[in-house]
PDB file of C-alpha atoms in Angstrom:
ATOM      1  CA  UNK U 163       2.621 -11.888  49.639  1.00  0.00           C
ATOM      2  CA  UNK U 164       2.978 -13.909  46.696  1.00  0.00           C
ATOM      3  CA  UNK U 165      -0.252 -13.612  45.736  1.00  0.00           C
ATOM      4  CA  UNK U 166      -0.015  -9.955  46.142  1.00  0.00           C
ATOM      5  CA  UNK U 167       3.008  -9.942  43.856  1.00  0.00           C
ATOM      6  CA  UNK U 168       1.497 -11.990  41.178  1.00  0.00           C
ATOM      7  CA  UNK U 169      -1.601  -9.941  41.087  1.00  0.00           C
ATOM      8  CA  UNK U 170       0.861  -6.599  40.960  1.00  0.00           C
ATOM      9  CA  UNK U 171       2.212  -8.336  38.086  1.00  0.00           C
ATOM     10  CA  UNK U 172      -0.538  -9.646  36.024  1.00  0.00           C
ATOM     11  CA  UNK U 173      -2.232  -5.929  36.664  1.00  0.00           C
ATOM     12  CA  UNK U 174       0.581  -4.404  34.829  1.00  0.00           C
ATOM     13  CA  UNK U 175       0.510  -7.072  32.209  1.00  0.00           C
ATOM     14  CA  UNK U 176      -2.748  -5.844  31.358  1.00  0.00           C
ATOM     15  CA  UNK U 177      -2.275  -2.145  32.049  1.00  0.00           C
ATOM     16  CA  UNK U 178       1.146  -2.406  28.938  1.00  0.00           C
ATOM     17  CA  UNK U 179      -1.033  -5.202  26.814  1.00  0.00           C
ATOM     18  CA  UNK U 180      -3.669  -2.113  27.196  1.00  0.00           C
ATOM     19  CA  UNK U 181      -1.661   0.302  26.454  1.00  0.00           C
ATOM     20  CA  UNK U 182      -0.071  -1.154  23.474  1.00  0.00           C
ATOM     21  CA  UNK U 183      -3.233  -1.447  21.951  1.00  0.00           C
ATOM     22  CA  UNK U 184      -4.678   1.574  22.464  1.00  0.00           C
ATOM     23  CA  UNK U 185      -1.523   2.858  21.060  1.00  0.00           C
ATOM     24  CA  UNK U 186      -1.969   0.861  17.912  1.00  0.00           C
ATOM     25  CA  UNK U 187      -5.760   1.912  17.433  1.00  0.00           C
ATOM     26  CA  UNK U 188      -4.642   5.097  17.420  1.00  0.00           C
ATOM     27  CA  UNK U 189      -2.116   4.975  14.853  1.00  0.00           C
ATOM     28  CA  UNK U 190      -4.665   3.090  12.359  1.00  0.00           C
ATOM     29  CA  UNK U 191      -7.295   5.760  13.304  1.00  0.00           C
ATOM     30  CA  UNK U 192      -4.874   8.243  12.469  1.00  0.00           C
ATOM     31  CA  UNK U 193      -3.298   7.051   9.161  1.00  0.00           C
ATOM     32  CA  UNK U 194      -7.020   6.077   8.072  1.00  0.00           C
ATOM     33  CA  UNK U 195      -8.154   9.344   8.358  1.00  0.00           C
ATOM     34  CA  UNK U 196      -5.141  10.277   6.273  1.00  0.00           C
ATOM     35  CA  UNK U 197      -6.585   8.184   3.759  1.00  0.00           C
ATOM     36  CA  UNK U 198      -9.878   9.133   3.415  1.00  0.00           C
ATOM     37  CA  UNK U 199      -9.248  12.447   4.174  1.00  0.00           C
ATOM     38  CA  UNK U 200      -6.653  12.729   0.973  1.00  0.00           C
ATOM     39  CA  UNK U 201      -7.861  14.912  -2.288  1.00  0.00           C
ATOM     40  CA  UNK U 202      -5.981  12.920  -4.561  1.00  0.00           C
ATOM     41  CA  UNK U 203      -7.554  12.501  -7.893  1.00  0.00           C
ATOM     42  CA  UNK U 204      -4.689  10.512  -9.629  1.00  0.00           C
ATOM     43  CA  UNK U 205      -3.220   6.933  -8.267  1.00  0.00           C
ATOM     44  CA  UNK U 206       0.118   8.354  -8.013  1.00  0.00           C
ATOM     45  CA  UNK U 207      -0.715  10.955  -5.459  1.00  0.00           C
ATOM     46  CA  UNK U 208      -2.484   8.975  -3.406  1.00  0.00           C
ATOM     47  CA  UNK U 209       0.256   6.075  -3.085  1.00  0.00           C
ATOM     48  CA  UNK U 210       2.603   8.728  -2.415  1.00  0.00           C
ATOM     49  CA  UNK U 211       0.000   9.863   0.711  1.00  0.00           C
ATOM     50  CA  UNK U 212       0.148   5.812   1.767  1.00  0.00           C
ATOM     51  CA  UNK U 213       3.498   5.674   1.657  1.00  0.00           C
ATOM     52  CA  UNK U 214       4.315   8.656   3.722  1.00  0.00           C
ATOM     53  CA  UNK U 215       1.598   8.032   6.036  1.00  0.00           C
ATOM     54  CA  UNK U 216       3.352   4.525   6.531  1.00  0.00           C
ATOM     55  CA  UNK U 217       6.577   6.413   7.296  1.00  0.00           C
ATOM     56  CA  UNK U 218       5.181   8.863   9.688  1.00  0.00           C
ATOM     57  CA  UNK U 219       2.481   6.797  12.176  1.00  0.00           C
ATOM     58  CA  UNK U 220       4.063   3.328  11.795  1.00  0.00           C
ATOM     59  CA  UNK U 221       7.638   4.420  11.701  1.00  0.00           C
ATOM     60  CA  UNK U 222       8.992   2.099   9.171  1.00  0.00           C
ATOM     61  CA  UNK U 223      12.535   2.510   7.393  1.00  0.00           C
ATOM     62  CA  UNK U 224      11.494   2.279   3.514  1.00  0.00           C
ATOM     63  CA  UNK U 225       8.192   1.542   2.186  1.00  0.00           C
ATOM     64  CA  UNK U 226       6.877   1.290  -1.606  1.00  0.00           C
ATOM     65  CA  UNK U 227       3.636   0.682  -3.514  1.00  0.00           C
ATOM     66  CA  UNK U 228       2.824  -1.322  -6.535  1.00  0.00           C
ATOM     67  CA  UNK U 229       0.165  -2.045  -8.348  1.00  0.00           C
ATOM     68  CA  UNK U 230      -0.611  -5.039 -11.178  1.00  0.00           C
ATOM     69  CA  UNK U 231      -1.138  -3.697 -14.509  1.00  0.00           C
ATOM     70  CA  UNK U 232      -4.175  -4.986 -16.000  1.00  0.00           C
ATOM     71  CA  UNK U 233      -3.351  -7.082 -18.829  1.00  0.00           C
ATOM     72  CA  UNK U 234       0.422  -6.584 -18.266  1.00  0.00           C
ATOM     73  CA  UNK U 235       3.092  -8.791 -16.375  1.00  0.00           C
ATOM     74  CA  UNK U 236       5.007  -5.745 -14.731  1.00  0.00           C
ATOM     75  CA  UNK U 237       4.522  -4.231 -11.511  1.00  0.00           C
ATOM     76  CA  UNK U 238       4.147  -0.535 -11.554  1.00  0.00           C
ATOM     77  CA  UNK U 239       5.562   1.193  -8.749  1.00  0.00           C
ATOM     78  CA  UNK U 240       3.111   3.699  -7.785  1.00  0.00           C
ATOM     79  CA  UNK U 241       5.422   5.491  -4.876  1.00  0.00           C
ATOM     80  CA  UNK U 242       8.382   4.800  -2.451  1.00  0.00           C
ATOM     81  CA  UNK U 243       9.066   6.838   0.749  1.00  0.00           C
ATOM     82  CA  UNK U 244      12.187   6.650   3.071  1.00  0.00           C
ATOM     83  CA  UNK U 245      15.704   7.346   2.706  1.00  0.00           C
ATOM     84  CA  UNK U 246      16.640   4.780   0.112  1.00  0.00           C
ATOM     85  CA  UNK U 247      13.501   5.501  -1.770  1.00  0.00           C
ATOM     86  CA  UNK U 248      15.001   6.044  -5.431  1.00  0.00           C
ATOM     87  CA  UNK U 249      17.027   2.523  -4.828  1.00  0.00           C
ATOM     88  CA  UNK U 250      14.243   0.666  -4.303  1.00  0.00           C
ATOM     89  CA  UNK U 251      11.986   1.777  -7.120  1.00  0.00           C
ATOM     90  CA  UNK U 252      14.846   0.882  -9.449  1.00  0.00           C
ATOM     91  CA  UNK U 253      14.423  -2.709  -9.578  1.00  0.00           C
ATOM     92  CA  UNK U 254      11.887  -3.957 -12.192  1.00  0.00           C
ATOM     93  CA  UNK U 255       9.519  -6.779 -10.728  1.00  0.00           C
ATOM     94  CA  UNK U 256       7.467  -8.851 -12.865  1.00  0.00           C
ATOM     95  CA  UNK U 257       3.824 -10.556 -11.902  1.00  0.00           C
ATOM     96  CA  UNK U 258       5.387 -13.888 -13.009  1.00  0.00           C
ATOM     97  CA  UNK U 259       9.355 -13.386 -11.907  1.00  0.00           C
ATOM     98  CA  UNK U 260      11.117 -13.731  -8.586  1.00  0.00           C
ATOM     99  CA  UNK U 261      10.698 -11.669  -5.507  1.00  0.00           C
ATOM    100  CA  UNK U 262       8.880 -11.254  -2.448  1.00  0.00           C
ATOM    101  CA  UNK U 263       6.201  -8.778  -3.557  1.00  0.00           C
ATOM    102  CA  UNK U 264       5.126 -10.587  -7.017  1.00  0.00           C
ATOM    103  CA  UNK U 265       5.144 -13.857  -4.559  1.00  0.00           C
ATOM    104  CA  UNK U 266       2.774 -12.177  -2.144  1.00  0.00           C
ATOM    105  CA  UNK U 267       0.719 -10.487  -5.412  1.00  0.00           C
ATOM    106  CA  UNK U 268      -0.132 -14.438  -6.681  1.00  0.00           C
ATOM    107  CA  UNK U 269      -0.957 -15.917  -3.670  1.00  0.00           C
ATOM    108  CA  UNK U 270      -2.599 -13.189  -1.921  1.00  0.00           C
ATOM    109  CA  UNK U 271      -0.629 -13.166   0.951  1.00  0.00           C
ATOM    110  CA  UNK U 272       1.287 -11.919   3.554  1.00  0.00           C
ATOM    111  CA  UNK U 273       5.184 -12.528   3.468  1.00  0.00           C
ATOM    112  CA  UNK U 274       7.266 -11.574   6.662  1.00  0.00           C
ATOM    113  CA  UNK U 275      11.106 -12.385   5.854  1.00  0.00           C
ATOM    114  CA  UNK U 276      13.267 -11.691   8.960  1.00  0.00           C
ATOM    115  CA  UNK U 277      16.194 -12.132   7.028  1.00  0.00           C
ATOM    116  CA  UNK U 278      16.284 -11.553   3.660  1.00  0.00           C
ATOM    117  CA  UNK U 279      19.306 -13.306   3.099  1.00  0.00           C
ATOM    118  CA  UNK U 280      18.314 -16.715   3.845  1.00  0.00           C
ATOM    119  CA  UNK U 281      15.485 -16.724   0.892  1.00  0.00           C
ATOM    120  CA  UNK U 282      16.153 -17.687  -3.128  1.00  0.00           C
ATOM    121  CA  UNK U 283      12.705 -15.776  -3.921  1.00  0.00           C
ATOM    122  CA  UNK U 284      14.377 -12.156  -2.362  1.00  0.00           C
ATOM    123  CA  UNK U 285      15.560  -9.945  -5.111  1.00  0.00           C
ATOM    124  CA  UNK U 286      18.122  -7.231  -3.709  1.00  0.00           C
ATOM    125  CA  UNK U 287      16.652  -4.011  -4.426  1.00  0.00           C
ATOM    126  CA  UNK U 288      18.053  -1.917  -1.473  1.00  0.00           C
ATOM    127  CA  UNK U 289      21.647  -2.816  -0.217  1.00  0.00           C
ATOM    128  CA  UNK U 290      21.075  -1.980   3.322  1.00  0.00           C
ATOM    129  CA  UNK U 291      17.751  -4.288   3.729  1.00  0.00           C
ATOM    130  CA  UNK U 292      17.505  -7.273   6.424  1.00  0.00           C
ATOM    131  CA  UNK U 293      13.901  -8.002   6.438  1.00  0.00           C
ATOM    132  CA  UNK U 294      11.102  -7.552   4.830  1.00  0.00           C
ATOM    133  CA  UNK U 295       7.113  -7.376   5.191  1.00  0.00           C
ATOM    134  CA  UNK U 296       5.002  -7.589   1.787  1.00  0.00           C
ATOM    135  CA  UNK U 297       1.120  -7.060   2.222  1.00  0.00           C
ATOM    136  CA  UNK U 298      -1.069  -7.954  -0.472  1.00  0.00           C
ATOM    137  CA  UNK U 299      -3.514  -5.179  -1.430  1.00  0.00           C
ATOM    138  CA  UNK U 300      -6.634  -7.224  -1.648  1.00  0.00           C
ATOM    139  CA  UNK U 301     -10.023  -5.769  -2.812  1.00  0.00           C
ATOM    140  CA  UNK U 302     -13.237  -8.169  -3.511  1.00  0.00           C
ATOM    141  CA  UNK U 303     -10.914 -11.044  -3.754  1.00  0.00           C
ATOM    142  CA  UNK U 304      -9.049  -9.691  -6.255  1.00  0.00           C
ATOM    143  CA  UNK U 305      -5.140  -8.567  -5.486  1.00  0.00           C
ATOM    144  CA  UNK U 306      -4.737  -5.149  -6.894  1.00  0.00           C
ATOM    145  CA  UNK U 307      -1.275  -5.076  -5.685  1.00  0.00           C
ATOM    146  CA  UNK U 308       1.014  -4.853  -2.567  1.00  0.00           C
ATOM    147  CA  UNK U 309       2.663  -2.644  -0.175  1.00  0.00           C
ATOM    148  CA  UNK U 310       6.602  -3.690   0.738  1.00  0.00           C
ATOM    149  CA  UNK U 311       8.203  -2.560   3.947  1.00  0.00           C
ATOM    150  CA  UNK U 312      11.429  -3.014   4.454  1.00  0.00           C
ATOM    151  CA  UNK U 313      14.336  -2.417   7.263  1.00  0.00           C
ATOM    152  CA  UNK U 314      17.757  -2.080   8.183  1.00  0.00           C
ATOM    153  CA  UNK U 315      16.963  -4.363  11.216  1.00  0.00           C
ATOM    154  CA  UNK U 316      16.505  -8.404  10.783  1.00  0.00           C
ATOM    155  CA  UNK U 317      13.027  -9.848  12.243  1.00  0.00           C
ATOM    156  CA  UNK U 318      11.546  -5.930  12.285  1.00  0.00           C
ATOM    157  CA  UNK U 319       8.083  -7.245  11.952  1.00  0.00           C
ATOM    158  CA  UNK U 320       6.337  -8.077  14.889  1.00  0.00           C
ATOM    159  CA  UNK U 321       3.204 -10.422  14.330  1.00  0.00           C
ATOM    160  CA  UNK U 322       1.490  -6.840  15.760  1.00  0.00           C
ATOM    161  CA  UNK U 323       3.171  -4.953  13.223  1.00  0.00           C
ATOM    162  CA  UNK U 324       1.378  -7.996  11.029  1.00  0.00           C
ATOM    163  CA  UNK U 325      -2.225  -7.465  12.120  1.00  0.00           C
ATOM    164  CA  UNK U 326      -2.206  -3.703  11.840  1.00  0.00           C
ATOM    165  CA  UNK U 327      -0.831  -2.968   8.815  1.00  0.00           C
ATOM    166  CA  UNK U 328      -3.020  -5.254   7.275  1.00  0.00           C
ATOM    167  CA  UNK U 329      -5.963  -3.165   8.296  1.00  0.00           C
ATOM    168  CA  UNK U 330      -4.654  -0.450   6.945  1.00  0.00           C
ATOM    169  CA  UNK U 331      -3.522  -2.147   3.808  1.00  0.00           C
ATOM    170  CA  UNK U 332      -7.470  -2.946   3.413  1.00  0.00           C
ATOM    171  CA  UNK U 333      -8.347   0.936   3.691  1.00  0.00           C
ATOM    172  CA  UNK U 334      -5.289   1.814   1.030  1.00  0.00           C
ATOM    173  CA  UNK U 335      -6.963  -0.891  -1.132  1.00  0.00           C
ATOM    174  CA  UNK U 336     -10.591   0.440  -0.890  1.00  0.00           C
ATOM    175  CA  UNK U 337      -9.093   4.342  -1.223  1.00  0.00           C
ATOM    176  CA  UNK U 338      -7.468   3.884  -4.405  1.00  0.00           C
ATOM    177  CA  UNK U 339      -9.957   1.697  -6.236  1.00  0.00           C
ATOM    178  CA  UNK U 340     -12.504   4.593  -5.428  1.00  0.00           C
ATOM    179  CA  UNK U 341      -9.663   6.998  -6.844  1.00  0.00           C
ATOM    180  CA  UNK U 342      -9.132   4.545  -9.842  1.00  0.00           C
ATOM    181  CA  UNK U 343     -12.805   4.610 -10.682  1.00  0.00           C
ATOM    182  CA  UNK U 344     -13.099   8.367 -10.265  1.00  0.00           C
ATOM    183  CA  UNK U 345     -10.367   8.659 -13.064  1.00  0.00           C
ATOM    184  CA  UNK U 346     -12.114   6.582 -15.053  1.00  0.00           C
ATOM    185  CA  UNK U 347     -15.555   8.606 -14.725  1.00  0.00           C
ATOM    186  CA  UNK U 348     -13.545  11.449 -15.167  1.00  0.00           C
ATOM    187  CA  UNK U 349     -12.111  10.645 -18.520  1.00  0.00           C
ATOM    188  CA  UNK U 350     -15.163   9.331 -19.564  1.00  0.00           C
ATOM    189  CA  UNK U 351     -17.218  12.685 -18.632  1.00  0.00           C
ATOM    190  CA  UNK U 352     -13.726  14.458 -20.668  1.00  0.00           C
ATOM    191  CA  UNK U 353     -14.482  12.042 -23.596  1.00  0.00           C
ATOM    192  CA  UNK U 354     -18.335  12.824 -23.858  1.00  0.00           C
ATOM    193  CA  UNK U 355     -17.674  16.399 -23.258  1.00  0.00           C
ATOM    194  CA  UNK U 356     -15.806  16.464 -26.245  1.00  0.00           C
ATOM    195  CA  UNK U 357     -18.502  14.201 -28.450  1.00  0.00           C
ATOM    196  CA  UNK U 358     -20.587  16.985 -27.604  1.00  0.00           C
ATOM    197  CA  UNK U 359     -18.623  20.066 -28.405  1.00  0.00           C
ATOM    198  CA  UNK U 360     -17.778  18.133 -32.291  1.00  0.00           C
ATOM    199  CA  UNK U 361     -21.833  17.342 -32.301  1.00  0.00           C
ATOM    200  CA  UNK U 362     -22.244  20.969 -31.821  1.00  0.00           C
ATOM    201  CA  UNK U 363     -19.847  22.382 -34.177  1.00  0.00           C
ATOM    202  CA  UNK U 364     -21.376  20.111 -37.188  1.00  0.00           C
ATOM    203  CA  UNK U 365     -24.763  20.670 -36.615  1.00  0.00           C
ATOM    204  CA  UNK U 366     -24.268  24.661 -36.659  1.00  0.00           C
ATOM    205  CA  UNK U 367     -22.635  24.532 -39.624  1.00  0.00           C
ATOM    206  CA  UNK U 368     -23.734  24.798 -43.253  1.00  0.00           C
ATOM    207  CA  UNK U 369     -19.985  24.840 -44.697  1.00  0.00           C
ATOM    208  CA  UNK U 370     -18.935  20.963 -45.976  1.00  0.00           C
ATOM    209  CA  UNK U 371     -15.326  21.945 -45.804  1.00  0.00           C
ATOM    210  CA  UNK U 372     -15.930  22.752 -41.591  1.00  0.00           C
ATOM    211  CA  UNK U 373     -18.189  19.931 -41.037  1.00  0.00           C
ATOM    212  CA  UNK U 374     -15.530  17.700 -42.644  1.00  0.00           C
TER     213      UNK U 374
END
């Protein structure tokens, strides 16, 4: 009988363990599709898409995006989502200053606070947060920025919660490097468009006072 019990038991173990996985491929299928599915041409929209997707599949409280500035030591905040939103992207962060996200930015990893309150490096930028998650956006070796999650809740994360999101942050890091480099194309096509049109209008002109 005890047997029988303990294989009842391990059985469901597996059936919930199963379960809870299949549950979590589903949400990174889902918010990856998001992703790649998204028309965004500018870095702003698409952020804005990662954040919300963030909200919707992996139900978090309040979640915001920033990226390093090349050659600059602030972090641009590309887009928040949540109800305390506007709070958070308040809060100026620096590449070299204090806080969880420019801490996660230089070493290239992952930070999961379960209580804010008990670290020197946290810098209050939402009154009602308890912990936080900060997940390095890493592309080619090379940390392009960071996604921070944060909630009402202390010890939110799970080590799950970990594993996943970091998947998806490599997706959100790959989708808007190819959106960064199709601005850049962009402009550059706008640029030589341009070149062209002034080429044309001197060499069809005879008058010195146009073609000046």
């Amino acid at each position: 009988v005890r047997a029988s019990n303990r294989d009842i038991t391990e059985r469901k173990q597996t059936e919930a363990e199963l379960e809870r996985k299949t549950t979590e491929l589903s949400r990174l299928y889902r918010a990856s599709g998001v992703l790649f599915a998204s028309t965004a041409s500018d870095l702003g929209s698409l952020g804005q898409t990662i954040v919300d997707t963030l909200l919707v599949e992996f139900e978090q409280s309040n979640c915001s995006l920033l990226l390093v500035q090349p050659d600059f030591q602030i972090l641009n905040h590309i887009a928040a989502a949540g109800p305390y939103a506007e709070e958070v992207g308040k809060v100026e962060l620096r590449l070299d200053g204090r806080g969880l996200v420019p801490q996660a930015i230089r070493s290239g990893k992952l930070i999961n606070l379960p209580d804010v309150s008990t670290s020197t490096d946290y810098v209050p930028n939402w009154e009602a947060a308890r912990s936080e998650l900060v997940i390095p956006l890493i592309l080619d070796q090379r940390v392009i920025g960071a996604i921070d999650l944060q909630s009402t809740e202390p010890e939110a994360f799970s080590a799950d919660d970990e594993r996943v999101l970091s998947l998806f942050a490599e997706r959100a890091a790959l989708a808007l490097e190819n959106t960064r480099l199709f601005s850049q194309a962009e402009r550059r096509l706008k640029n030589l468009q341009a070149l062209h049109s002034i080429d044309l209008a001197i060499a069809g002109s005879f008058d010195i006072h146009i073609t000046l």
